[in-house]
């Protein structure tokens, strides 16, 4: 049977089948939820078959315009921890799709802005009539099992599939009393302050004198002397910012993702971070080895030991301090990272003079609340 | 006086002779592709450049789809083009899509010129740790499998696999993260190693762009790619291949072209060419290999040189009498250490030239004594065109108009006055080991441009013209700057 004949037979089968005959199993929200398999659709909503590789051969639902809706059920939202919505859509012009819980008037789970015509200059684009994969944050996450209902505005939208994706785990709250550096020596336990808003349009500004000015300003009391506590709040200008005690899941501390989760802004930010390194004995001749995106400055036990200037990207062992001494007992490592647009992160470890990571005998501790 | 003339002529040709000529304006160029004797490269926004000889470039290449940073590769008898539909963070959002399409030809004037419908091969959803832009195509010479690397600073560089028969994603293929903190990646293979090139630094900031190209390598196409310090490119590692220099800032978007065995080039753009109003221009540089690592060579500019054989190290010279320097020299056993030293002059051209024959003079190789008959001025000839990476040069005895020429019996001679004939023009290309191949543009009696016979050591003392053999030091020459004499 040639492919176009099977295509038309498939289309015929789809339109003739009563939609109620489709299965009503519960699908995890993390599955690819095929909208052509919706349980209920308003009059005028049709189902078609999408060809093409990236979207696979799947049934899509076509919402003709305002007033049309479809109900997909049932969806189990329990697997979601910190999720966003990915979906495939097609439209003839700029459109909006709303994903509700339960009914057309139900709480809005996500608002999807479908921009098919946009951009400027060499990046002007026109995706009218083409399938697009989009992702949007969730405005509301249903609990347990619920139906999802899609509506649109005047411009009709074809919807292929929906899929709720859990973001990777970037941080875990500190629960253990102490944490060793990882086997490459990276320091993963930090007190991070929700970022301070900075007016930075471009990362070209981070000269040594700019950084000296930015990092020597007093944003909050005791910023260079006090050891903050998990949950402690500070006021910086008109921002109320909180300290979080976190263990990074990666060797690098992904400040952008921290800001996305807990901050008031991601771009144009100044991050303060503090950790406490407990050493059973004095260790001389170690160097702090750091990479950061963007520029950063570092202080050990109150002394400035390192600055990385310019529009940086994080590179392992990018810069090292001079030879330092870790005291027996408590050592406080503080850093400030500043970035305009783009991802921000840092990685830090101590290396001995031969370039070997200092792992034993250090432990990272953060004082209890 | 003759020296001054040479110096002035050299400076006057700065803008045209030492970089690709014509209108080589492009951003994010694809790897160079050859089609029916012409060269093509495609860029961001659409379109691209065409060259008839590889030296003079002009606009006119056609690529629909807009978007950014395409790449192109010939597979079988047709061309696969890949490009990103978006511009990354600069073009708004991190929701990227990468597409492929085919064409039988790259020549927009050909009746066969027709792109197939673009097919999406991968994408980024906008919120994940990835931004699907800047793709490159890599056909593994060991396995025949087709790979694509893509991505930019927002998150990771990823590797996916396509079917070389269709240009579509291989069913079930999962993306792999192989690097971070770079963009405009390229994959190449040489001698058992896969190399991942990535562009670091900032683009699009004119003469303040810090763009530079680094590399890591792996025994396996899926990584891990490590730099010379053993640092994973997933941790930002990379060894420098090329950075700013020669009055050009911001090299980025590496592509490799193999001209011949042992003759390789890299292509890129320079964010700002200070000799061209700071515009973004196509760059083509020699690609050298040092201890298993690629590094960009410098474009050959000409100047005053000793031409020494790699075979023995004897120097190319006119077959004329060696004229002794008569100087009042203290023998070593009668040196008075307390008497002051004086600077002695070298032998001058006018001391020896009157004794040279007036007509054609043959050449040979002999001990280098920095004598006038062994010093050569190599000068680009702007109006005679060029080849990939350089213009044609004339090779003249320093201070004279006497020029090296190829003869019909594939030997060498010098003519008293450079006349501009094709057998007096030379193609000078740096080989991957840093030595040079020197080839006449034409050999009298042979049709068309010569791309086979090069300056060759038949014996230690006997230069000739013979087929280029990359495995023999006989085909190779060192160009040593004469310096201050």
mmCIF file of C-alpha atoms in Angstrom, chain A residues 52-55 84-86 119-120 122-125 127 130-137 165 167-168 170 184 186 202 204 251-252 254 256-257 260 267 293 311 313-318 342-343 345, chain B residues 44-45 66-68 85-88 90-92 94-95 97 99 119-130 153-155 168-169 180-182 200-202 205 210 230-232 234-237:
data_model
loop_
_atom_site.group_PDB
_atom_site.id
_atom_site.type_symbol
_atom_site.label_atom_id
_atom_site.label_comp_id
_atom_site.label_asym_id
_atom_site.label_seq_id
_atom_site.Cartn_x
_atom_site.Cartn_y
_atom_site.Cartn_z
ATOM 1 C CA UNK A 52 7.592 14.810 9.535
ATOM 2 C CA UNK A 53 10.359 13.393 11.630
ATOM 3 C CA UNK A 54 10.706 15.671 14.602
ATOM 4 C CA UNK A 55 7.069 15.435 15.465
ATOM 5 C CA UNK A 84 7.741 23.393 32.686
ATOM 6 C CA UNK A 85 5.536 22.634 29.679
ATOM 7 C CA UNK A 86 6.924 21.659 26.261
ATOM 8 C CA UNK A 119 12.368 39.030 15.041
ATOM 9 C CA UNK A 120 14.203 41.666 13.096
ATOM 10 C CA UNK A 122 18.853 38.934 9.771
ATOM 11 C CA UNK A 123 16.737 37.078 12.340
ATOM 12 C CA UNK A 124 13.342 38.004 10.991
ATOM 13 C CA UNK A 125 11.253 34.850 10.865
ATOM 14 C CA UNK A 127 6.921 30.199 10.782
ATOM 15 C CA UNK A 130 5.113 25.277 10.299
ATOM 16 C CA UNK A 131 5.260 23.040 13.350
ATOM 17 C CA UNK A 132 7.181 24.552 16.262
ATOM 18 C CA UNK A 133 8.376 23.111 19.579
ATOM 19 C CA UNK A 134 7.898 25.599 22.404
ATOM 20 C CA UNK A 135 8.413 25.589 26.158
ATOM 21 C CA UNK A 136 6.737 27.755 28.781
ATOM 22 C CA UNK A 137 6.925 27.978 32.572
ATOM 23 C CA UNK A 165 9.264 18.248 31.746
ATOM 24 C CA UNK A 167 13.847 20.652 35.241
ATOM 25 C CA UNK A 168 17.123 18.971 36.108
ATOM 26 C CA UNK A 170 20.506 21.782 40.211
ATOM 27 C CA UNK A 184 37.999 16.636 42.125
ATOM 28 C CA UNK A 186 35.122 21.156 44.017
ATOM 29 C CA UNK A 202 26.097 44.173 28.094
ATOM 30 C CA UNK A 204 31.650 44.391 28.118
ATOM 31 C CA UNK A 251 30.774 20.590 40.292
ATOM 32 C CA UNK A 252 29.760 24.097 39.221
ATOM 33 C CA UNK A 254 24.637 27.253 38.469
ATOM 34 C CA UNK A 256 21.428 31.339 36.639
ATOM 35 C CA UNK A 257 19.249 28.371 37.653
ATOM 36 C CA UNK A 260 15.477 31.360 37.962
ATOM 37 C CA UNK A 267 20.073 38.606 33.921
ATOM 38 C CA UNK A 293 30.635 33.412 34.398
ATOM 39 C CA UNK A 311 33.107 39.003 29.992
ATOM 40 C CA UNK A 313 32.778 32.126 30.603
ATOM 41 C CA UNK A 314 33.247 29.499 33.250
ATOM 42 C CA UNK A 315 36.355 27.444 32.538
ATOM 43 C CA UNK A 316 37.786 24.951 35.051
ATOM 44 C CA UNK A 317 41.041 26.274 36.563
ATOM 45 C CA UNK A 318 40.742 29.508 34.636
ATOM 46 C CA UNK A 342 23.622 35.115 29.652
ATOM 47 C CA UNK A 343 24.187 32.172 31.958
ATOM 48 C CA UNK A 345 27.844 30.117 37.265
ATOM 49 C CA UNK B 44 24.241 34.189 8.612
ATOM 50 C CA UNK B 45 21.100 35.814 7.298
ATOM 51 C CA UNK B 66 17.406 32.914 6.760
ATOM 52 C CA UNK B 67 18.638 32.100 10.234
ATOM 53 C CA UNK B 68 22.295 31.729 11.116
ATOM 54 C CA UNK B 85 16.558 28.905 12.082
ATOM 55 C CA UNK B 86 17.172 31.301 14.985
ATOM 56 C CA UNK B 87 19.994 33.539 16.137
ATOM 57 C CA UNK B 88 20.383 32.256 19.684
ATOM 58 C CA UNK B 90 20.959 37.579 20.222
ATOM 59 C CA UNK B 91 18.025 36.886 17.931
ATOM 60 C CA UNK B 92 15.599 36.481 20.821
ATOM 61 C CA UNK B 94 16.802 30.068 23.274
ATOM 62 C CA UNK B 95 14.139 28.143 21.409
ATOM 63 C CA UNK B 97 15.674 24.661 15.517
ATOM 64 C CA UNK B 99 17.271 22.150 9.632
ATOM 65 C CA UNK B 119 13.699 19.182 7.512
ATOM 66 C CA UNK B 120 14.130 19.863 11.227
ATOM 67 C CA UNK B 121 16.724 17.568 12.818
ATOM 68 C CA UNK B 122 16.915 18.900 16.367
ATOM 69 C CA UNK B 123 15.668 21.714 18.541
ATOM 70 C CA UNK B 124 15.928 23.279 21.981
ATOM 71 C CA UNK B 125 12.768 24.004 23.912
ATOM 72 C CA UNK B 126 13.937 27.388 25.224
ATOM 73 C CA UNK B 127 14.039 26.488 28.896
ATOM 74 C CA UNK B 128 16.479 23.584 28.907
ATOM 75 C CA UNK B 129 20.285 23.951 29.213
ATOM 76 C CA UNK B 130 20.738 24.253 25.461
ATOM 77 C CA UNK B 153 27.046 29.494 25.403
ATOM 78 C CA UNK B 154 23.564 28.920 26.823
ATOM 79 C CA UNK B 155 24.090 25.402 28.110
ATOM 80 C CA UNK B 168 17.376 13.318 8.519
ATOM 81 C CA UNK B 169 17.875 12.404 12.185
ATOM 82 C CA UNK B 180 30.194 23.942 27.275
ATOM 83 C CA UNK B 181 30.982 27.627 27.057
ATOM 84 C CA UNK B 182 31.623 27.853 23.331
ATOM 85 C CA UNK B 200 35.156 31.139 22.754
ATOM 86 C CA UNK B 201 34.881 34.785 23.699
ATOM 87 C CA UNK B 202 32.556 37.493 22.449
ATOM 88 C CA UNK B 205 31.618 43.808 19.139
ATOM 89 C CA UNK B 210 37.467 38.676 21.950
ATOM 90 C CA UNK B 230 43.547 16.852 30.057
ATOM 91 C CA UNK B 231 40.671 19.209 30.803
ATOM 92 C CA UNK B 232 37.289 18.170 29.463
ATOM 93 C CA UNK B 234 32.529 19.893 29.287
ATOM 94 C CA UNK B 235 34.460 21.885 31.903
ATOM 95 C CA UNK B 236 35.409 24.650 29.484
ATOM 96 C CA UNK B 237 38.722 23.150 28.318
#
